Short mmCIF file of C-alpha atoms in Angstrom, two decimals:
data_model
loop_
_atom_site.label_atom_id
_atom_site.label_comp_id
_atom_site.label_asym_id
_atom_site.label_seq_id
_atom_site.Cartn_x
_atom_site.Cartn_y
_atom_site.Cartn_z
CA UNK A 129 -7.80 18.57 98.97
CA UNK A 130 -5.79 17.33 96.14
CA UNK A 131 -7.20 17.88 92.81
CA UNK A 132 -5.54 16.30 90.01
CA UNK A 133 -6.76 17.64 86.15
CA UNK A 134 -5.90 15.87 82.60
CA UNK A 135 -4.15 17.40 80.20
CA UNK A 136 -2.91 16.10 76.62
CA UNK A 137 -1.81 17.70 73.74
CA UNK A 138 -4.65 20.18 72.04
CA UNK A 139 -6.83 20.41 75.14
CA UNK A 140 -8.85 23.27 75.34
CA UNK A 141 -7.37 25.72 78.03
CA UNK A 142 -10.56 27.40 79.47
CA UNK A 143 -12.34 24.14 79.93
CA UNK A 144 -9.66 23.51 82.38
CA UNK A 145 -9.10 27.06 83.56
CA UNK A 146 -12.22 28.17 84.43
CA UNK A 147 -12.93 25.37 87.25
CA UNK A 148 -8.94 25.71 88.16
CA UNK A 149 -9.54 29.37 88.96
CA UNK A 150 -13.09 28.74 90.86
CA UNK A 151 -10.89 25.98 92.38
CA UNK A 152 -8.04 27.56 93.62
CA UNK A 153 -10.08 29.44 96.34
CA UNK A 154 -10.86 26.01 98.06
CA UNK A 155 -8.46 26.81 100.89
CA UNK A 156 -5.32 23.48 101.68
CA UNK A 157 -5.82 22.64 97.93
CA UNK A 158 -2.98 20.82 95.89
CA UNK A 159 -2.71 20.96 92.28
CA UNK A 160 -1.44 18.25 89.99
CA UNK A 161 -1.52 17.99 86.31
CA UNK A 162 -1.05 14.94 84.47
CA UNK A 163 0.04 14.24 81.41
CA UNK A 164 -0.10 11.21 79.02
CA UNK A 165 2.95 12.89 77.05
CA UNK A 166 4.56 15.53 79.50
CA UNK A 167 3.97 19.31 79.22
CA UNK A 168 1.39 20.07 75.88
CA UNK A 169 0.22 22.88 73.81
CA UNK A 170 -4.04 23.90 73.91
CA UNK A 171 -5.34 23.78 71.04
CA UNK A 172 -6.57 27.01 68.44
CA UNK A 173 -4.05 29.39 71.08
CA UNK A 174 -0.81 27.14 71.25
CA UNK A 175 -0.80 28.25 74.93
CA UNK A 176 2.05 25.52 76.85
CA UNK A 177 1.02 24.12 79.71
CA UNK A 178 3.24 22.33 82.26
CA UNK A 179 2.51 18.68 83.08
CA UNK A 180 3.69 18.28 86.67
CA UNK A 181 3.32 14.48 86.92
CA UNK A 182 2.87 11.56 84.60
CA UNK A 183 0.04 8.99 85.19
CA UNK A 184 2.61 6.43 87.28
CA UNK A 185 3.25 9.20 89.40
CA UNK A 186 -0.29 10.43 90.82
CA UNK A 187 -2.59 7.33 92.53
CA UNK A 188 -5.55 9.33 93.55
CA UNK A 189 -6.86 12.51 93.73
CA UNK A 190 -10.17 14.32 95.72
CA UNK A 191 -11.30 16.10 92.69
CA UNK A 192 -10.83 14.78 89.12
CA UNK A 193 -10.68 17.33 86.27
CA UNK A 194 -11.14 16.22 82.86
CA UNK A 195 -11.12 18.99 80.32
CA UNK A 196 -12.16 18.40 76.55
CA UNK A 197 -10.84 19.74 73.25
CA UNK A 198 -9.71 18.24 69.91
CA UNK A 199 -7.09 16.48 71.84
CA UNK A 200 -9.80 14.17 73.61
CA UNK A 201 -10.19 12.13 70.44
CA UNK A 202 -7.01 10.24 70.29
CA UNK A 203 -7.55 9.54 74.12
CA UNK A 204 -10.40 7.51 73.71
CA UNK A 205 -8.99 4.43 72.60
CA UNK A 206 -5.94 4.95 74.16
CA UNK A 207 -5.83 2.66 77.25
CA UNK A 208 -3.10 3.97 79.50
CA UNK A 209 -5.15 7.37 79.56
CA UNK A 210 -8.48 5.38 80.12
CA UNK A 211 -6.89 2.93 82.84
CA UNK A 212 -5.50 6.14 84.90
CA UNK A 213 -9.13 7.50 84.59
CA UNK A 214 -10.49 4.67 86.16
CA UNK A 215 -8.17 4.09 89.05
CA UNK A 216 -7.82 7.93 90.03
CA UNK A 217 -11.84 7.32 89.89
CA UNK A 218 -12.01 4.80 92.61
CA UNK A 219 -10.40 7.19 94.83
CA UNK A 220 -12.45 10.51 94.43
CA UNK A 221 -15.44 12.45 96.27
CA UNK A 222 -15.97 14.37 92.89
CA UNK A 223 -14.84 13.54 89.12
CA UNK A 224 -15.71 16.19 86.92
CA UNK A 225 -15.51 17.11 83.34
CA UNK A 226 -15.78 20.03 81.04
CA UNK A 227 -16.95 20.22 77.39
CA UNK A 228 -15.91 16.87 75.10
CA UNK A 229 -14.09 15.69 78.37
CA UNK A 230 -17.07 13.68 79.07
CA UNK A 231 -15.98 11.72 76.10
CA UNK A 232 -13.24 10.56 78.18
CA UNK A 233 -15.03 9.60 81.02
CA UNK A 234 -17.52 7.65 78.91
CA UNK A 235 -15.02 5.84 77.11
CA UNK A 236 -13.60 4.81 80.67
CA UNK A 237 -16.73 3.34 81.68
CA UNK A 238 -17.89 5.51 84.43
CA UNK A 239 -20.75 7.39 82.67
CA UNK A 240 -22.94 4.19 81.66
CA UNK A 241 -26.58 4.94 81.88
CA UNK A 242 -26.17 7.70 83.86
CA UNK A 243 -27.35 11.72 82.97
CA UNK A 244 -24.21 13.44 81.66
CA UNK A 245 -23.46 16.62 79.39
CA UNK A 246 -20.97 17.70 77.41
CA UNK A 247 -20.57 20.47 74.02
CA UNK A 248 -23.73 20.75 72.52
CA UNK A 249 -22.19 19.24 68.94
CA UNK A 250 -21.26 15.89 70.84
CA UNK A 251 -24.18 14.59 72.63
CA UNK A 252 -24.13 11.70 69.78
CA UNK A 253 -20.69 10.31 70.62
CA UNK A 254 -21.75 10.53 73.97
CA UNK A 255 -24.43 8.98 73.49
CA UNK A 256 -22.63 6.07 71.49
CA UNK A 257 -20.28 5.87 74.05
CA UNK A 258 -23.23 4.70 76.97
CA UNK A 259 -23.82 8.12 78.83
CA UNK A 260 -27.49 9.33 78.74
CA UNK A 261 -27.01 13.35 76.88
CA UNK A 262 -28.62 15.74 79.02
CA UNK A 263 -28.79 19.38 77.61
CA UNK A 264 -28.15 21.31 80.44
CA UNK A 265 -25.63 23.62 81.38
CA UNK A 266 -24.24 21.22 84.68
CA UNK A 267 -25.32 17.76 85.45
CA UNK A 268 -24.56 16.11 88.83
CA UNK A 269 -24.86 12.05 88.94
CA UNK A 270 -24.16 11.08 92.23
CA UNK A 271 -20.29 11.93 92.15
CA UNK A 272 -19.76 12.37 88.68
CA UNK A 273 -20.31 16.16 87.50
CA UNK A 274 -20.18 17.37 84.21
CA UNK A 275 -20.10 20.64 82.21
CA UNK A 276 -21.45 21.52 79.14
CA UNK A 277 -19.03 23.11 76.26
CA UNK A 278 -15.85 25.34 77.04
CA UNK A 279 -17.44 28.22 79.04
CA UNK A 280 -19.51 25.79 81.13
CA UNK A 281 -16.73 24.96 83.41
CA UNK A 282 -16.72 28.17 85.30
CA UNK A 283 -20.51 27.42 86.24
CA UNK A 284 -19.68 23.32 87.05
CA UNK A 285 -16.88 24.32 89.07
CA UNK A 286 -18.86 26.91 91.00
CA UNK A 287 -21.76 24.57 91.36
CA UNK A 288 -19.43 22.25 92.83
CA UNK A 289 -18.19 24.46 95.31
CA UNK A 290 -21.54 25.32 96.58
CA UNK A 291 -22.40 21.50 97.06
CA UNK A 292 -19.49 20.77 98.88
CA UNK A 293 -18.75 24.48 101.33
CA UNK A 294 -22.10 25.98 100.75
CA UNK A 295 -23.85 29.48 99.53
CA UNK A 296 -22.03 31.66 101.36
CA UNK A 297 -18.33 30.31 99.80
CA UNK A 298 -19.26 29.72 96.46
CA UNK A 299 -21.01 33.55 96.24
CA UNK A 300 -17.34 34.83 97.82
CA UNK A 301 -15.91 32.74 95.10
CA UNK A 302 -18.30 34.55 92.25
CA UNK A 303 -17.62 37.51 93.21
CA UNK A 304 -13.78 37.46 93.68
CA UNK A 305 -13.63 36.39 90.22
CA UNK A 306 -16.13 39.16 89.54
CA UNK A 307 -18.27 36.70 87.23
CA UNK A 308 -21.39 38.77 86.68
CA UNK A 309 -21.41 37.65 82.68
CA UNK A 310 -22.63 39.99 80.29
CA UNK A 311 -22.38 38.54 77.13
CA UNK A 312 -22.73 41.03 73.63
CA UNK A 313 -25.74 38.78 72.52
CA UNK A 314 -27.74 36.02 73.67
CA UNK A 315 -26.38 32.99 71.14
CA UNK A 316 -24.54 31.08 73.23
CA UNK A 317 -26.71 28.09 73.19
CA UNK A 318 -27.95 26.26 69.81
CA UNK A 319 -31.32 26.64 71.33
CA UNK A 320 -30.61 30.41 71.43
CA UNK A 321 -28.65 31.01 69.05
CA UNK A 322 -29.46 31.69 65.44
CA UNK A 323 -29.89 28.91 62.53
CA UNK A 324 -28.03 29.76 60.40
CA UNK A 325 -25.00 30.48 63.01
CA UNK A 326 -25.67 26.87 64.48
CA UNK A 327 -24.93 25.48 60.95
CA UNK A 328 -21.67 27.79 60.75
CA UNK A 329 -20.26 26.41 63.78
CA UNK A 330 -21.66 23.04 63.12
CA UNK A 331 -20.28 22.71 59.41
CA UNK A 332 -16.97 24.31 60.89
CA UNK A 333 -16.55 22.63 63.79
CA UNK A 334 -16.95 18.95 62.09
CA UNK A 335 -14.27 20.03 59.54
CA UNK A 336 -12.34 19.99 62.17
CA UNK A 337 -13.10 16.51 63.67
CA UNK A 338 -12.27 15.43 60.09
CA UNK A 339 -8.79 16.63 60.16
CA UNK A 340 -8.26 14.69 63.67
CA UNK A 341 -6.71 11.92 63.99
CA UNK A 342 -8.60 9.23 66.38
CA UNK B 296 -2.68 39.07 63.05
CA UNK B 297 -0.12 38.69 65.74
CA UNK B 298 -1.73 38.39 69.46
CA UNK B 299 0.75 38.85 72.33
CA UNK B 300 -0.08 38.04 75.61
CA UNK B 301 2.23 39.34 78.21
CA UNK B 302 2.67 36.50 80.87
CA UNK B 303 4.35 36.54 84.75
CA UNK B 304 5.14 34.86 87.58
CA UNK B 305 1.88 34.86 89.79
CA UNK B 306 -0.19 35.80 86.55
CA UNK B 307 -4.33 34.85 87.18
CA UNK B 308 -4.87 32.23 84.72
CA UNK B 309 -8.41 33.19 83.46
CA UNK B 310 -7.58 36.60 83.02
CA UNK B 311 -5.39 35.39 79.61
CA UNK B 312 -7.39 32.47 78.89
CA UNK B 313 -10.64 33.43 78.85
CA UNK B 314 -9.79 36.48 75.78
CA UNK B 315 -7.17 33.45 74.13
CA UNK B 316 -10.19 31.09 74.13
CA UNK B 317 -12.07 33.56 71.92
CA UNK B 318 -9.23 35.19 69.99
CA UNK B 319 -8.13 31.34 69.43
CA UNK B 320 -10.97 31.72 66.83
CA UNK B 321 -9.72 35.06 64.60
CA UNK B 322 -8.29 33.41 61.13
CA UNK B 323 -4.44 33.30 60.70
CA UNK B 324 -3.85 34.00 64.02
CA UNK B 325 -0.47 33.75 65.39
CA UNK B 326 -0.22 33.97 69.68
CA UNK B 327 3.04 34.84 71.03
CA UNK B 328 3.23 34.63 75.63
CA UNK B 329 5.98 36.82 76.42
CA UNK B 330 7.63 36.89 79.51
CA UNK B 331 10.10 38.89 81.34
CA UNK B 332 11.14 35.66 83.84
CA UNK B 333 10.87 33.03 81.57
CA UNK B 334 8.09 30.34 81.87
CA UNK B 335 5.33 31.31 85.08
CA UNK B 336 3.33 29.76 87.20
CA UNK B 337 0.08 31.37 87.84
CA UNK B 338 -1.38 32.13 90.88
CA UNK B 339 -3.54 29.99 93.57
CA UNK B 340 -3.23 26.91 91.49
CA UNK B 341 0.60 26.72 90.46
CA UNK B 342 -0.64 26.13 86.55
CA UNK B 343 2.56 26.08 84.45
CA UNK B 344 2.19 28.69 81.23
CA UNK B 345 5.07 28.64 79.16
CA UNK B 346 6.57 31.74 77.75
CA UNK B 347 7.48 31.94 74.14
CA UNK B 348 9.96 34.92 73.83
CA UNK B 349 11.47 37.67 75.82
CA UNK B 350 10.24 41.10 75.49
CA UNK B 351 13.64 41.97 72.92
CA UNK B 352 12.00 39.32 70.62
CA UNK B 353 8.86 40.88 69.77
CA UNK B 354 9.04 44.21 68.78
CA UNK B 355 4.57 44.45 67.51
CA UNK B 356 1.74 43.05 68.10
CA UNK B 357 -1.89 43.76 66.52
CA UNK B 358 -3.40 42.72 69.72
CA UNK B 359 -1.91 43.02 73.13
CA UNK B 360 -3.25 41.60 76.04
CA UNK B 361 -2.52 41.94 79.95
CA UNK B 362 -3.62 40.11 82.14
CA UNK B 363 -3.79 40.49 85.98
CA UNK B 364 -3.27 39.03 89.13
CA UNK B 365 -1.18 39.55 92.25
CA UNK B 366 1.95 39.06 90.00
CA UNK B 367 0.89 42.95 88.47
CA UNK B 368 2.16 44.14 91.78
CA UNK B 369 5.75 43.81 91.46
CA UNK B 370 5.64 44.74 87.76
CA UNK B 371 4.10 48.76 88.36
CA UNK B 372 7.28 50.12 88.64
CA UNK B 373 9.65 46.94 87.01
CA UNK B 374 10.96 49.99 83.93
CA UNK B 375 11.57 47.06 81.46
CA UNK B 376 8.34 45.74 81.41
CA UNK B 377 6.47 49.10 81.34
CA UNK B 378 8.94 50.00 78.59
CA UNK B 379 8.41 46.75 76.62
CA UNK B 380 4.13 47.62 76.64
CA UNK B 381 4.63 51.16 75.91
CA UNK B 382 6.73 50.02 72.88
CA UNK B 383 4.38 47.85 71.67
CA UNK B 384 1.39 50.08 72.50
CA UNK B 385 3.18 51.85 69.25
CA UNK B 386 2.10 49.04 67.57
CA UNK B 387 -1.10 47.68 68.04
CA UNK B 388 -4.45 48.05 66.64
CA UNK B 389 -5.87 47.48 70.10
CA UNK B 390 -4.24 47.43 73.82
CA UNK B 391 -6.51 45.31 75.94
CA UNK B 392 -6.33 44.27 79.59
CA UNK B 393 -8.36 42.02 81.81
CA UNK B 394 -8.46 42.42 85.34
CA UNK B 395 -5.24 44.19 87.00
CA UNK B 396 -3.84 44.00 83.83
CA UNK B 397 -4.98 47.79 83.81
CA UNK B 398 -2.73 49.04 86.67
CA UNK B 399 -0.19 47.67 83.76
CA UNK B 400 -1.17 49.80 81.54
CA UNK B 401 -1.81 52.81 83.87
CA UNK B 402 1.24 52.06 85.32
CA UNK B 403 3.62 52.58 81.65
CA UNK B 404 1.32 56.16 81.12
CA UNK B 405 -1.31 54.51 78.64
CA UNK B 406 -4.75 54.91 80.20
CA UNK B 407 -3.45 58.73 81.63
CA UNK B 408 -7.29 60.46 81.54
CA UNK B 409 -9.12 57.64 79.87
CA UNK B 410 -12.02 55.61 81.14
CA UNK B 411 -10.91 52.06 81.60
CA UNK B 412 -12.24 49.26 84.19
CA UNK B 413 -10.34 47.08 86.51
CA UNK B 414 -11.33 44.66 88.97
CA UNK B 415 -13.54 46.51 91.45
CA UNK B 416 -11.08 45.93 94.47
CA UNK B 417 -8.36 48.03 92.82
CA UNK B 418 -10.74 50.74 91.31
CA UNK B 419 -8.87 53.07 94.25
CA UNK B 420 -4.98 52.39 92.60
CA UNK B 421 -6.26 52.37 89.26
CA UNK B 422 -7.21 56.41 89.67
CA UNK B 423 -3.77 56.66 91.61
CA UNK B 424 -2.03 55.82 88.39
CA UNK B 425 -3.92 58.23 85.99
CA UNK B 426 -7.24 56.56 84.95
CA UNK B 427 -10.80 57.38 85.16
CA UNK B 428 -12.07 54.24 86.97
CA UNK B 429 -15.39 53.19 85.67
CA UNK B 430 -17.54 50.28 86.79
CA UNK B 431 -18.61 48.69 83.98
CA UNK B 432 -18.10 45.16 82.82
CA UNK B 433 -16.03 46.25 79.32
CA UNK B 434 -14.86 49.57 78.65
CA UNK B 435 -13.78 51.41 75.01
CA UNK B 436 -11.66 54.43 74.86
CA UNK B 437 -10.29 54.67 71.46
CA UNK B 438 -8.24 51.45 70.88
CA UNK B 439 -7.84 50.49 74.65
CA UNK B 440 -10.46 47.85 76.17
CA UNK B 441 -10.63 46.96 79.54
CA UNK B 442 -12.30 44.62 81.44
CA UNK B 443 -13.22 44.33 84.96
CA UNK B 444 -12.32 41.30 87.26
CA UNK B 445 -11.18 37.90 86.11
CA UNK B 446 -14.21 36.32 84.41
CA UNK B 447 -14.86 39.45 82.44
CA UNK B 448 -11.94 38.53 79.73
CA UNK B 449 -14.49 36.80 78.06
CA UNK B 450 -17.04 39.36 77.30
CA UNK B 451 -14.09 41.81 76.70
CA UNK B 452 -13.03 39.63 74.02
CA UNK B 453 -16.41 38.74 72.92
CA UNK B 454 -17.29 42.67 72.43
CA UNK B 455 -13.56 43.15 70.64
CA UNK B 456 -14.56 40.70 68.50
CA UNK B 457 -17.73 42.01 67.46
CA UNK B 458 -16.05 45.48 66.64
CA UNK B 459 -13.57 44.07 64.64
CA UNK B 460 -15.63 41.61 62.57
CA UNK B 461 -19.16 41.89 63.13
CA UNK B 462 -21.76 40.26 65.25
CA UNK B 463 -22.45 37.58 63.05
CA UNK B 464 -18.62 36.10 63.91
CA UNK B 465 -18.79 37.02 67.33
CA UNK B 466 -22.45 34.67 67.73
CA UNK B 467 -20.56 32.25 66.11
CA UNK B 468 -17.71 32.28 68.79
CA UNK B 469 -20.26 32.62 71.46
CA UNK B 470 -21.68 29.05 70.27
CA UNK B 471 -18.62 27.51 69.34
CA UNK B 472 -17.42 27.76 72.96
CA UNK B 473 -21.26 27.82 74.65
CA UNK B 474 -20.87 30.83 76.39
CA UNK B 475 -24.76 30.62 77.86
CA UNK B 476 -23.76 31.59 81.42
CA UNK B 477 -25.90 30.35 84.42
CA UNK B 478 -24.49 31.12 87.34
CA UNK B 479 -25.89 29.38 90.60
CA UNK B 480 -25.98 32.97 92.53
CA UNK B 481 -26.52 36.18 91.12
CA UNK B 482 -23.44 38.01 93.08
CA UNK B 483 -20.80 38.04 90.89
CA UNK B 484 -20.89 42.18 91.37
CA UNK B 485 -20.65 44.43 94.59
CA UNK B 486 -23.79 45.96 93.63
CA UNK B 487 -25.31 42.58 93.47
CA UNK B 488 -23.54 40.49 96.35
CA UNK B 489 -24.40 40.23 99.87
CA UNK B 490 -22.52 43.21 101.63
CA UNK B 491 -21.53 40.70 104.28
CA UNK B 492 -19.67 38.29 101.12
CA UNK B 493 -18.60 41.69 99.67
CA UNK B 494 -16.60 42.82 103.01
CA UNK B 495 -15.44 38.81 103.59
CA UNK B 496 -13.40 38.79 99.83
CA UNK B 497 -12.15 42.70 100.57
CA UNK B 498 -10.70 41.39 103.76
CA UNK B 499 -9.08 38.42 102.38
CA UNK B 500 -7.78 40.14 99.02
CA UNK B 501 -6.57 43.48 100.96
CA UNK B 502 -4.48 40.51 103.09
CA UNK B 503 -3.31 38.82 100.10
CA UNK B 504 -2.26 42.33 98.93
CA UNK B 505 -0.21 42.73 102.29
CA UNK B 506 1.61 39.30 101.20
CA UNK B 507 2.14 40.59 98.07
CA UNK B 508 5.90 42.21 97.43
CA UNK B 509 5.85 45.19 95.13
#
């Protein structure tokens, strides 16, 4: 089971983490991580992360992990990182995204008309860029299974998991990584969360789009 | 506000990612990973996390943060790594762990009588070294936080957050990285799992334990 995960400079770490760590219990697995521009730094933490392979170097994979993050934005017009997308594609059971990773697999092509998420402030670039925005937490189109923002990836991965070994794996999974959430409030949803916190993390967050380059 | 994570060979991934994800948020925050091997890889899925400095190169920290993971084994009685978190210890306006991170900081004398939480396999070594082991998902006493197993780094964080700047902030965080946790089973806990999934991930982690030098 070789499962080969994006990452680029200013990804966000736990939308790749999360899934890695429900992931690494799938027993035989292999771990690549590709890199447009060799090892990278996540965004917000700095946190370095070691690219083991460049895009010539990996031809196809059984899981495809695409995390999101600020770093996603440059990627979408850039057609090496696209063109790797869509050949490692070809090749998998599952390809899988986190947060604004959608993005990526949008821009490749592969979510056209079909039900996708992604973070709840980008549903209109995704929407732009052909998918159909879905606001749930995971959304499975035939192969192609995406998370909604950052935290999201723990439940994809483990939703994943349970489609392909069943129940009885996925709960051993859960509970080895102890995931019995108890967040300090119930606001982690816009739908949730309060108004006038929405509009803090909206205003916020598109400052920072601003100050990306794309 | 200086974060620093400690970081080692056969570190669990989420452990330090999940709190760096939230703490990634705190203004004029500055993240140091230090190591006492260098860069790591962390466990089950080889990720590469690079180390920024060796333990004589940071000398404080506001925040320190230990993860877990079977890497913690070795470390319990490595003297220059207890050493290097007692010294900063001195330091900080909060020691936090995740995970095994806690045997850490039983281990270098730290959580001697206090409450703390672990995850719930090593609730048994955690009393060995000096703590009161208490099943709970986050756990105060004075400036030390733990949290149990893995996943738990997030409401850790989360909760630390709140107590240092209000719940307004922490809400905000909560959105900004759409912590709105839907897990497909609800057995993320020994309380709540099937006993039969409860005694299949003690017999596979009490083996990985035996494969574990320390």
């Amino acid at each position: 089971m070789k499962i080969a995960t994006l990452v680029f400079e200013n990804v966000t770490a736990l939308d790749m983490v999360g899934p890695l760590e429900v992931f690494g219990n799938i027993p035989n697995s292999e771990f690549v991580y590709v890199s447009p521009s060799g090892s990278v730094s996540a965004e917000r933490t700095g946190l370095g992360i070691t690219a083991t392979a460049a895009f010539n170097e990996v031809e196809s994979a059984d899981i495809l992990l695409i995390p999101g993050g600020q770093g996603t934005r440059p990627l979408l017009t850039d057609e090496p990182t696209l063109e790797w997308i869509r050949a490692i594609d070809k090749t998998t059971s599952w390809t899988t995204s986190v947060c604004t990773g959608a993005l990526l697999l949008a821009a490749a092509g592969l979510l056209e008309g079909r039900p996708a998420t992604t973070h709840w402030l980008s549903y209109d670039l995704l929407e732009k860029l052909g998918a159909k925005p879905t606001p749930e937490r995971v959304v499975f189109s035939d192969k192609y299974v995406t998370g909604a923002g950052v935290s999201a990836g723990i439940d994809m991965a483990l939703r994943l998991v349970q489609e392909m070994h069943g129940d009885e794996f996925a709960q051993a999974i859960q509970l080895g990584i102890e995931y019995d959430p108890q967040p300090p409030f119930d606001s982690g949803s816009p739908e949730k969360a309060d108004p006038a916190i929405v509009n803090l993390v909206r205003v916020v967050q598109t400052a920072q789009d601003k100050l990306t380059p794309s």
